[in-house]
Short mmCIF file of C-alpha atoms in Angstrom, two decimals:
data_model
loop_
_atom_site.label_atom_id
_atom_site.label_comp_id
_atom_site.label_asym_id
_atom_site.label_seq_id
_atom_site.Cartn_x
_atom_site.Cartn_y
_atom_site.Cartn_z
CA MET A 99 3.83 -7.26 -17.29
CA MET A 100 4.61 -5.82 -13.87
CA ARG A 101 2.93 -7.24 -10.98
CA VAL A 102 2.01 -5.30 -7.87
CA ALA A 103 0.96 -6.43 -4.31
CA VAL A 104 -0.87 -3.75 -1.88
CA ALA A 105 -2.32 -4.41 1.51
CA ASP A 106 -4.31 -1.98 3.83
CA VAL A 107 -4.49 -2.60 7.53
CA GLY A 108 -7.80 -1.45 8.94
CA THR A 109 -9.55 -1.65 12.45
CA ASN A 110 -11.67 -4.53 11.38
CA SER A 111 -9.92 -6.36 8.63
CA THR A 112 -6.67 -6.36 6.52
CA HIS A 113 -6.85 -6.88 3.02
CA LEU A 114 -4.43 -7.95 0.27
CA LEU A 115 -4.69 -7.26 -3.58
CA ILE A 116 -2.37 -8.74 -6.02
CA ALA A 117 -2.36 -7.56 -9.62
CA GLU A 118 -0.64 -7.35 -13.07
CA ALA A 119 -0.58 -4.29 -14.76
CA ARG A 120 -2.58 -4.30 -18.33
CA PRO A 121 -2.87 -1.55 -20.83
CA GLY A 122 -5.37 1.04 -19.43
CA GLY A 123 -5.72 -0.71 -16.21
CA PHE A 124 -4.87 -4.19 -14.20
CA LEU A 125 -5.86 -7.60 -13.92
CA VAL A 126 -6.48 -8.91 -10.27
CA LEU A 127 -4.62 -12.22 -9.76
CA ASP A 128 -5.62 -12.95 -6.13
CA ALA A 129 -7.15 -11.38 -3.15
CA LEU A 130 -7.47 -12.03 0.36
CA LYS A 131 -9.01 -10.82 3.63
CA ASP A 132 -7.98 -11.61 7.24
CA ARG A 133 -10.41 -10.09 10.11
CA THR A 134 -7.40 -9.10 12.33
CA ARG A 135 -9.79 -7.15 14.37
CA LEU A 136 -7.15 -4.61 15.83
CA GLY A 137 -9.90 -2.34 17.10
CA GLU A 138 -10.37 -5.21 19.79
CA CYS A 139 -6.58 -5.35 20.66
CA LEU A 140 -6.02 -2.01 22.16
CA ASP A 141 -5.28 -1.31 25.85
CA ALA A 142 -6.71 1.36 28.12
CA ARG A 143 -4.28 3.99 26.47
CA GLY A 144 -5.19 2.78 22.97
CA ASN A 145 -2.01 0.94 22.33
CA ILE A 146 -1.73 -2.17 20.13
CA THR A 147 -1.37 -5.15 22.33
CA ASP A 148 0.74 -8.21 22.05
CA GLU A 149 -2.32 -10.11 20.68
CA GLY A 150 -2.85 -7.32 18.24
CA TYR A 151 0.64 -7.57 16.90
CA SER A 152 0.36 -11.41 16.77
CA ARG A 153 -2.78 -11.23 14.68
CA LEU A 154 -0.98 -8.53 12.28
CA SER A 155 2.35 -10.03 11.83
CA ARG A 156 0.88 -13.63 11.33
CA THR A 157 -1.51 -11.90 8.50
CA LEU A 158 1.13 -9.71 6.90
CA ARG A 159 3.65 -12.70 6.80
CA GLN A 160 1.15 -14.80 4.94
CA PHE A 161 0.44 -11.80 2.56
CA ARG A 162 4.07 -11.67 1.77
CA GLU A 163 4.56 -15.05 1.17
CA LEU A 164 1.73 -15.26 -1.14
CA ALA A 165 2.87 -12.10 -3.10
CA ALA A 166 6.18 -13.63 -3.25
CA SER A 167 4.73 -16.93 -4.72
CA LEU A 168 3.16 -15.02 -7.58
CA GLY A 169 6.49 -13.30 -8.30
CA VAL A 170 5.98 -9.88 -6.53
CA PRO A 171 9.04 -9.16 -4.22
CA GLU A 172 7.60 -6.12 -2.64
CA LEU A 173 4.22 -5.52 -0.56
CA ARG A 174 3.18 -2.06 -0.05
CA VAL A 175 1.16 -1.94 3.04
CA TYR A 176 -0.80 1.14 4.29
CA ALA A 177 -2.25 1.34 7.86
CA THR A 178 -5.40 3.20 8.81
CA SER A 179 -7.35 4.33 11.69
CA ALA A 180 -6.12 1.71 14.38
CA MET A 181 -2.60 2.03 13.94
CA ARG A 182 -2.41 5.80 13.17
CA GLY A 183 -4.46 6.41 16.27
CA ALA A 184 -2.48 4.07 18.61
CA PRO A 185 0.40 5.81 20.46
CA ASN A 186 2.56 2.66 19.89
CA GLY A 187 1.27 2.37 16.15
CA GLU A 188 4.74 3.68 14.63
CA GLU A 189 6.63 1.27 17.08
CA MET A 190 4.50 -1.62 15.92
CA ALA A 191 5.38 -1.01 12.34
CA GLN A 192 9.03 -0.84 12.56
CA ARG A 193 8.77 -4.06 14.72
CA LEU A 194 6.81 -5.55 11.65
CA GLN A 195 9.60 -4.28 9.36
CA ARG A 196 12.20 -5.90 11.66
CA GLU A 197 10.68 -9.23 12.12
CA VAL A 198 8.40 -9.84 9.25
CA GLY A 199 10.18 -7.82 6.64
CA VAL A 200 6.94 -5.57 5.92
CA TYR A 201 6.51 -1.86 6.78
CA PRO A 202 2.91 -0.77 7.11
CA GLN A 203 3.01 3.02 6.45
CA LEU A 204 0.53 4.90 8.68
CA ILE A 205 -1.41 7.39 6.39
CA SER A 206 -3.69 10.02 7.54
CA GLY A 207 -7.57 10.02 7.21
CA GLU A 208 -7.29 12.81 4.57
CA ARG A 209 -4.83 10.47 2.48
CA GLU A 210 -7.14 7.35 2.95
CA GLY A 211 -10.14 9.29 1.63
CA ARG A 212 -8.43 10.27 -1.37
CA LEU A 213 -7.19 6.95 -2.12
CA THR A 214 -10.50 5.37 -1.69
CA TYR A 215 -12.15 7.97 -3.91
CA LEU A 216 -9.45 7.04 -6.31
CA GLY A 217 -10.29 3.50 -5.99
CA ALA A 218 -14.02 4.04 -6.33
CA ALA A 219 -13.47 6.03 -9.48
CA GLY A 220 -12.30 2.75 -11.23
CA SER A 221 -15.43 0.82 -10.11
CA VAL A 222 -18.44 3.10 -10.55
CA GLN A 223 -19.41 5.94 -12.90
CA PHE A 224 -18.67 9.29 -11.15
CA GLY A 225 -20.31 12.35 -12.34
CA PRO A 226 -19.47 16.24 -12.22
CA ASP A 227 -20.37 16.28 -8.46
CA ASN A 228 -19.96 13.17 -6.19
CA LEU A 229 -20.04 12.40 -2.65
CA LEU A 230 -18.61 9.21 -1.28
CA LEU A 231 -18.74 7.64 2.19
CA ASP A 232 -16.28 5.22 3.32
CA LEU A 233 -16.81 3.14 6.65
CA GLY A 234 -14.42 1.42 8.14
CA GLY A 235 -13.94 -0.29 11.61
CA GLY A 236 -12.05 2.81 13.07
CA SER A 237 -13.23 5.83 11.16
CA LEU A 238 -15.79 7.38 8.58
CA GLU A 239 -14.41 9.23 5.47
CA LEU A 240 -16.54 11.51 3.43
CA VAL A 241 -15.20 12.77 0.17
CA ARG A 242 -16.24 15.03 -2.30
CA GLY A 243 -15.06 15.54 -5.69
CA ASP A 244 -15.52 15.48 -9.42
CA ALA A 245 -15.22 12.68 -12.00
CA ARG A 246 -11.28 12.86 -11.98
CA GLN A 247 -10.15 13.60 -8.29
CA ALA A 248 -11.42 14.50 -4.70
CA HIS A 249 -11.44 17.92 -3.69
CA THR A 250 -12.54 18.00 -0.09
CA VAL A 251 -11.96 15.07 2.51
CA LEU A 252 -13.20 14.65 6.06
CA SER A 253 -12.21 11.66 8.59
CA LEU A 254 -13.93 11.16 11.65
CA PRO A 255 -13.43 8.37 14.36
CA LEU A 256 -16.77 6.91 13.67
CA GLY A 257 -15.87 3.45 12.72
CA SER A 258 -18.18 0.47 13.14
CA VAL A 259 -15.95 -1.39 15.52
CA ARG A 260 -15.13 1.95 17.42
CA MET A 261 -18.66 2.94 17.88
CA GLN A 262 -19.91 -0.66 18.88
CA LEU A 263 -17.35 -0.68 21.64
CA ARG A 264 -18.63 2.77 22.89
CA TYR A 265 -22.13 2.36 22.59
CA LEU A 266 -23.57 -0.86 21.79
CA MET A 267 -22.03 -3.30 24.15
CA HIS A 268 -25.58 -4.40 25.24
CA GLU A 269 -27.23 -7.01 23.06
CA PRO A 270 -29.86 -6.56 21.67
CA PRO A 271 -28.87 -2.81 21.58
CA ARG A 272 -31.22 -0.66 23.81
CA GLN A 273 -33.05 2.12 22.17
CA ARG A 274 -31.34 4.65 24.46
CA ASP A 275 -27.90 3.68 23.36
CA LEU A 276 -28.96 3.80 19.60
CA GLU A 277 -30.24 7.13 20.23
CA ALA A 278 -26.89 8.10 22.07
CA LEU A 279 -25.33 6.92 18.97
CA ARG A 280 -27.05 8.76 16.59
CA GLY A 281 -26.54 11.83 18.52
CA TYR A 282 -22.71 11.41 18.70
CA VAL A 283 -22.80 11.12 14.95
CA ARG A 284 -24.93 14.24 14.33
CA GLY A 285 -22.92 16.18 16.85
CA MET A 286 -19.53 15.14 14.70
CA LEU A 287 -20.88 15.68 11.31
CA GLU A 288 -23.05 18.91 11.79
CA PRO A 289 -20.20 21.36 11.65
CA HIS A 290 -19.01 20.03 8.47
CA LEU A 291 -22.43 19.71 6.53
CA ASP A 292 -22.07 22.59 4.36
CA ALA A 293 -19.16 21.01 2.47
CA PHE A 294 -20.87 17.64 1.97
CA ARG A 295 -24.70 18.51 1.71
CA ALA A 296 -25.72 16.83 -1.33
CA GLY A 297 -27.16 18.78 -4.20
CA GLU A 298 -29.67 18.04 -6.71
CA ASP A 299 -27.18 16.42 -9.22
CA THR A 300 -24.85 14.94 -6.47
CA ARG A 301 -24.40 11.10 -7.01
CA ILE A 302 -23.88 9.58 -3.38
CA PHE A 303 -21.68 6.27 -3.33
CA GLY A 304 -20.66 4.26 -0.58
CA SER A 305 -17.86 1.80 -0.16
CA SER A 306 -16.65 -0.55 2.67
CA GLY A 307 -17.62 -3.92 3.94
CA THR A 308 -20.67 -2.50 5.93
CA PHE A 309 -22.09 -1.08 2.67
CA GLU A 310 -21.58 -4.27 1.00
CA THR A 311 -23.09 -6.44 3.65
CA LEU A 312 -25.93 -4.24 3.87
CA ALA A 313 -26.75 -4.07 0.25
CA GLU A 314 -26.31 -8.00 0.16
CA VAL A 315 -29.18 -8.44 2.67
CA MET A 316 -31.42 -6.01 1.01
CA LEU A 317 -30.76 -7.66 -2.44
CA THR A 318 -31.26 -11.03 -1.04
CA ARG A 319 -34.57 -10.18 0.36
CA SER A 320 -35.81 -8.51 -2.87
CA GLY A 321 -35.21 -11.89 -4.41
CA ASP A 322 -32.68 -10.48 -6.93
CA ARG A 323 -30.11 -12.80 -5.53
CA GLY A 324 -31.74 -15.95 -6.04
CA GLY A 325 -30.64 -18.59 -3.74
CA SER A 326 -27.99 -20.26 -5.78
CA ARG A 327 -24.04 -20.27 -5.00
CA ALA A 328 -23.56 -18.53 -8.20
CA SER A 329 -25.71 -15.78 -7.17
CA GLU A 330 -24.07 -15.45 -3.77
CA GLU A 331 -20.69 -14.91 -5.94
CA ARG A 332 -22.14 -12.20 -7.94
CA SER A 333 -20.70 -8.62 -7.71
CA ILE A 334 -22.72 -5.90 -5.99
CA ASN A 335 -20.86 -3.33 -7.50
CA GLY A 336 -23.14 -0.57 -8.57
CA VAL A 337 -25.97 -1.75 -6.51
CA LEU A 338 -28.48 0.91 -5.53
CA PHE A 339 -30.56 1.03 -2.12
CA SER A 340 -32.57 3.76 -0.37
CA THR A 341 -31.83 5.70 2.81
CA ALA A 342 -35.33 4.79 3.77
CA ASP A 343 -34.85 0.96 3.20
CA LEU A 344 -31.81 1.26 5.13
CA GLY A 345 -33.63 2.60 8.09
CA THR A 346 -36.36 -0.25 8.13
CA LEU A 347 -33.69 -2.80 8.04
CA ILE A 348 -31.75 -1.29 11.07
CA GLY A 349 -35.24 -1.56 12.75
CA GLU A 350 -35.40 -5.15 12.44
CA LEU A 351 -31.59 -6.01 13.08
CA ARG A 352 -31.51 -3.96 16.29
CA ARG A 353 -34.07 -6.47 17.99
CA MET A 354 -31.93 -9.48 17.21
CA THR A 355 -29.11 -10.94 18.85
CA PRO A 356 -25.89 -11.37 17.23
CA ALA A 357 -26.42 -15.03 16.84
CA ARG A 358 -29.91 -14.39 15.29
CA ARG A 359 -28.32 -11.66 12.84
CA ALA A 360 -25.75 -14.22 11.88
CA LYS A 361 -28.47 -16.12 10.14
CA VAL A 362 -29.96 -13.32 8.21
CA PRO A 363 -29.83 -14.29 4.45
CA GLY A 364 -27.09 -12.26 2.80
CA LEU A 365 -25.59 -10.92 6.20
CA ASP A 366 -21.84 -11.96 6.49
CA PRO A 367 -22.06 -13.82 9.93
CA ARG A 368 -18.48 -12.31 10.89
CA ARG A 369 -20.08 -8.77 10.93
CA ALA A 370 -23.01 -9.65 12.91
CA ASP A 371 -21.82 -8.19 16.04
CA ILE A 372 -20.80 -4.79 14.21
CA ILE A 373 -23.35 -4.28 11.55
CA VAL A 374 -25.98 -2.45 13.61
CA ALA A 375 -23.58 0.10 14.69
CA GLY A 376 -22.22 0.58 11.28
CA ALA A 377 -25.68 0.57 9.77
CA VAL A 378 -26.76 3.35 12.32
CA VAL A 379 -23.74 5.65 11.32
CA LEU A 380 -24.42 5.35 7.74
CA HIS A 381 -28.04 5.91 7.91
CA THR A 382 -27.49 9.04 10.29
CA ALA A 383 -24.83 10.36 7.79
CA LEU A 384 -27.00 9.75 4.79
CA GLU A 385 -29.87 11.58 6.38
CA LEU A 386 -27.82 14.46 7.46
CA VAL A 387 -26.08 15.07 4.04
CA GLY A 388 -29.84 14.76 2.55
CA ALA A 389 -29.19 11.49 0.57
CA ALA A 390 -32.27 9.54 -0.48
CA GLN A 391 -30.34 6.76 -1.75
CA VAL A 392 -26.77 5.60 -2.30
CA ARG A 393 -24.87 3.32 -4.73
CA VAL A 394 -22.20 0.78 -3.77
CA SER A 395 -18.61 0.84 -5.07
CA GLU A 396 -16.50 -2.40 -4.71
CA GLY A 397 -13.43 -0.16 -5.54
CA ALA A 398 -12.14 1.13 -2.05
CA LEU A 399 -8.87 2.03 -0.54
CA ARG A 400 -6.66 -1.16 -1.80
CA GLU A 401 -7.85 -0.53 -5.26
CA GLY A 402 -6.88 3.14 -5.09
CA MET A 403 -3.45 2.11 -3.61
CA LEU A 404 -3.15 -0.19 -6.54
CA ALA A 405 -4.15 2.75 -8.89
CA GLU A 406 -1.80 5.12 -7.41
CA TYR A 407 0.98 2.53 -7.63
CA LEU A 408 0.55 1.96 -11.41
CA LEU A 409 0.22 5.96 -12.16
CA GLU A 410 3.36 6.30 -10.30
CA GLN A 411 5.11 3.56 -12.53
CA GLU A 412 3.50 5.16 -15.65
CA SER A 413 4.64 8.49 -15.00
CA TRP A 414 8.12 7.32 -14.25
CA THR A 415 8.48 4.98 -17.20
CA SER A 416 6.78 7.30 -19.87
CA GLY A 417 9.65 9.79 -19.85
CA LEU A 418 12.29 7.15 -19.96
CA SER A 419 15.13 7.05 -22.37
CA ALA A 420 16.25 4.09 -24.67
CA ARG A 421 18.96 3.31 -22.08
CA GLU A 422 16.70 3.53 -19.18
CA ARG A 423 13.97 1.38 -20.77
CA SER A 424 16.53 -1.20 -21.35
CA VAL A 425 17.61 -1.16 -17.55
CA LEU A 426 14.08 -1.41 -16.37
CA GLU A 427 13.44 -4.30 -18.75
CA LEU A 428 16.62 -6.04 -17.16
CA ALA A 429 15.41 -5.05 -13.69
CA GLU A 430 11.86 -6.67 -14.52
CA ARG A 431 13.25 -9.67 -16.54
CA PHE A 432 15.38 -11.11 -13.43
CA GLY A 433 12.78 -10.11 -10.78
CA ALA A 434 14.27 -7.00 -9.21
CA ASN A 435 12.29 -5.10 -6.62
CA LEU A 436 11.43 -2.34 -8.68
CA ALA A 437 10.48 0.12 -6.06
CA HIS A 438 13.63 -0.49 -4.24
CA ALA A 439 15.71 -0.21 -7.38
CA ARG A 440 13.93 2.95 -7.97
CA GLN A 441 14.70 4.38 -4.64
CA VAL A 442 18.35 3.63 -4.61
CA SER A 443 18.85 5.15 -8.17
CA VAL A 444 16.75 8.50 -6.94
CA LEU A 445 19.00 8.62 -3.89
CA SER A 446 22.22 8.02 -5.58
CA GLY A 447 21.50 10.67 -8.19
CA THR A 448 20.40 13.11 -5.54
CA LEU A 449 23.77 12.42 -3.63
CA LEU A 450 25.49 12.85 -6.86
CA GLU A 451 24.23 16.29 -7.51
CA ARG A 452 25.02 17.53 -4.08
CA LEU A 453 28.52 16.33 -4.34
CA GLU A 454 29.08 18.39 -7.68
CA ARG A 455 27.56 21.38 -5.93
CA LEU A 456 30.20 21.07 -3.43
CA GLU A 457 32.70 20.47 -6.02
CA VAL A 458 33.77 17.17 -4.37
CA LEU A 459 33.21 15.70 -7.79
CA PRO A 460 33.99 17.07 -11.18
CA PRO A 461 31.02 18.21 -13.27
CA ASP A 462 29.05 15.75 -15.29
CA PRO A 463 27.74 18.20 -18.36
CA ASP A 464 26.48 15.23 -20.38
CA HIS A 465 25.13 13.35 -17.61
CA THR A 466 27.17 10.11 -18.49
CA ALA A 467 28.10 9.58 -14.79
CA ARG A 468 24.43 9.87 -13.71
CA SER A 469 23.42 7.38 -16.40
CA LEU A 470 26.08 4.85 -15.41
CA LEU A 471 25.25 5.11 -11.84
CA SER A 472 21.62 5.15 -12.03
CA ALA A 473 21.83 2.02 -14.24
CA ALA A 474 24.08 0.30 -11.54
CA ALA A 475 21.85 1.37 -8.72
CA ALA A 476 18.73 -0.12 -10.69
CA LEU A 477 20.68 -3.61 -11.35
CA HIS A 478 22.63 -3.97 -8.25
CA GLU A 479 20.55 -6.86 -6.91
CA ILE A 480 19.37 -8.68 -9.78
CA GLY A 481 22.04 -11.31 -8.99
CA GLN A 482 19.59 -12.57 -6.13
CA ILE A 483 17.74 -14.48 -8.72
CA VAL A 484 20.87 -16.71 -9.06
CA ALA A 485 21.58 -16.88 -5.40
CA GLN A 486 21.42 -14.36 -2.02
CA SER A 487 24.88 -15.54 -1.52
CA SER A 488 27.53 -13.49 -3.61
CA HIS A 489 24.60 -11.85 -5.52
CA HIS A 490 26.69 -8.76 -5.99
CA LYS A 491 28.97 -11.15 -8.39
CA HIS A 492 26.10 -12.55 -9.96
CA SER A 493 24.54 -9.14 -10.54
CA ALA A 494 27.68 -7.79 -12.45
CA TYR A 495 27.90 -11.27 -14.53
CA LEU A 496 24.25 -10.60 -15.64
CA ILE A 497 24.82 -7.27 -16.58
CA ARG A 498 27.79 -8.06 -18.54
CA HIS A 499 26.04 -10.78 -20.65
CA ALA A 500 22.19 -9.78 -20.55
CA GLY A 501 22.37 -7.53 -23.81
CA LEU A 502 22.14 -4.02 -22.08
CA ARG A 503 21.06 -1.71 -24.63
CA GLY A 504 22.46 1.89 -25.18
CA TYR A 505 25.50 1.55 -23.60
CA ASP A 506 29.06 0.86 -25.39
CA PRO A 507 31.18 -2.33 -24.09
CA ALA A 508 33.21 0.08 -21.66
CA GLN A 509 30.05 1.54 -20.10
CA VAL A 510 28.41 -1.78 -19.65
CA GLU A 511 31.41 -2.93 -17.62
CA LEU A 512 31.70 -0.01 -15.64
CA ILE A 513 27.97 -0.60 -14.82
CA ALA A 514 28.74 -4.10 -13.89
CA GLN A 515 31.88 -3.29 -11.75
CA ILE A 516 29.78 -0.64 -9.55
CA ALA A 517 27.08 -3.07 -8.90
CA ARG A 518 29.85 -5.68 -8.11
CA TYR A 519 31.15 -3.59 -5.35
CA HIS A 520 28.00 -1.99 -4.04
CA ARG A 521 28.71 -4.07 -0.89
CA ARG A 522 31.38 -3.42 1.96
CA SER A 523 34.16 -5.02 0.24
CA MET A 524 36.79 -2.99 -1.72
CA PRO A 525 38.29 -3.69 -4.78
CA LYS A 526 41.63 -5.81 -4.98
CA PRO A 527 44.52 -6.01 -7.07
CA SER A 528 43.72 -9.69 -7.41
CA HIS A 529 40.28 -8.77 -9.10
CA ALA A 530 40.84 -9.36 -12.62
CA GLU A 531 38.06 -7.49 -14.11
CA TYR A 532 39.02 -4.59 -11.98
CA ALA A 533 42.67 -4.68 -12.60
CA ALA A 534 41.64 -4.65 -16.28
CA LEU A 535 40.22 -1.18 -16.13
CA SER A 536 42.08 1.98 -17.05
CA ALA A 537 42.89 4.22 -14.13
CA ALA A 538 40.44 6.63 -14.93
CA ALA A 539 37.78 3.72 -15.02
CA GLN A 540 38.95 2.33 -11.59
CA LYS A 541 38.57 5.88 -10.28
CA GLN A 542 34.83 6.33 -11.70
CA VAL A 543 34.09 2.94 -9.92
CA LEU A 544 35.57 3.96 -6.60
CA SER A 545 33.81 7.40 -7.00
CA ALA A 546 30.36 5.72 -7.83
CA ARG A 547 30.79 3.50 -5.01
CA ARG A 548 31.07 6.27 -2.66
CA ARG A 549 27.65 7.73 -3.87
CA ALA A 550 26.05 4.25 -3.57
CA ALA A 551 27.24 3.87 -0.02
CA GLY A 552 25.56 7.23 1.09
CA GLY A 553 28.68 9.38 0.56
CA ARG A 554 31.02 7.61 2.98
CA TRP A 555 34.64 7.03 1.92
CA PRO A 556 35.55 3.19 2.75
CA ARG A 557 38.66 3.14 4.64
CA PRO A 558 41.31 1.99 2.38
CA GLN A 559 43.01 -1.26 3.24
CA SER A 560 46.72 -1.76 3.26
CA GLN A 561 48.14 -5.05 1.82
CA SER A 562 48.48 -6.51 5.17
CA GLU A 563 45.03 -5.63 6.35
CA ARG A 564 43.25 -7.25 3.37
CA PRO A 565 41.93 -10.58 4.44
CA ASP A 566 42.51 -13.72 2.35
CA SER A 567 38.86 -14.63 1.81
CA ARG A 568 37.37 -16.23 -1.21
CA SER A 569 34.39 -14.95 -0.83
CA ASP A 570 35.62 -11.40 -1.74
CA ALA A 571 37.73 -13.01 -4.67
#
């Protein structure tokens, strides 16, 4: 079964989810959350500071190592409000790729909302008309859609950390500061109410740590949670609470200091400083859209990322031929990075098409060349399971001997040779397997090598220039 690891970098927290694909869904293998609080690590211009980078690099390195320990070679990471709003957000993402080996892709608020809606759809029962509110540390997303997909998305910079730092720095919060916050939220939302006002049959849902914390507090107060450890670990997915009860709770929490809030039963102490700001944003938004009650969804952005990833894989694999399925099985068997393998395969095929259109290469009417190139591109790094050093040679050996189906022996050898020479070294007369190929087959290997190298012809070496290196033998 394929395993997938996804993570989202938020303004308040960074989350990891590792799951295994199962028929009709997935099984969560592990989940981890770290309060990186990037919203606190912005300078006067909004740039992420060195402290913010340090926190994030430490967390993503830990996430990557955990994923690798569970047999997942690639970690897909999306970054939301804090990084996309920072002038140096892309610079930080590239630095993380260089130094940590993980690239957080900066996504728009609209894409964040759509993915969150997809994640919630797998956790709660959507109806024909749904409104989802998702509050993070940096932004608030409102998403309207049907049972299958989102139709309208709005993303506003109204996150709990952002609003706390802007309006509620005095503790306990002053009444005038709370009113200023409410007024700001109203001013941001009112121009968009026609698209998000709740109808008689609209189902209202909320996702985020703020929603979950508020639901936990209200459940604990109602006595439904009991007081046992088992009850504290029970899911709150699908819990319903009223907008009026939320307003009452805000009235109590706003009179407390963070230290007192941290002792409120059901309230996560690590949210004690931002819970009032988040609750006020949500209460104001719920009142404006006309929602009398809201149901909590534990499914959110990372579950949506996971669902999207699995849908991509399902779409990709559903149309595979017997040959392609055999290649995919071999790649999975030897722990290849499937996303990278797929990307290399697609890019090589695209380059092949362009070279054919330019008549640099002869036409490939039966797609044989495409099939061989695609297989080699997908399998060129499977030798890393043996060793990183000389992995291209190990890849060739495994391709020859692992029982690749759908190809005749000569085609299997060509795939092995293409994978063998995907790196900088050129074939040499001393390479027995290459020398044993026919002239036409040798030309195919060199031609495929050009495509895999991005269309660059390596400069042929004269006999005197060829290094006597055993590592290339």
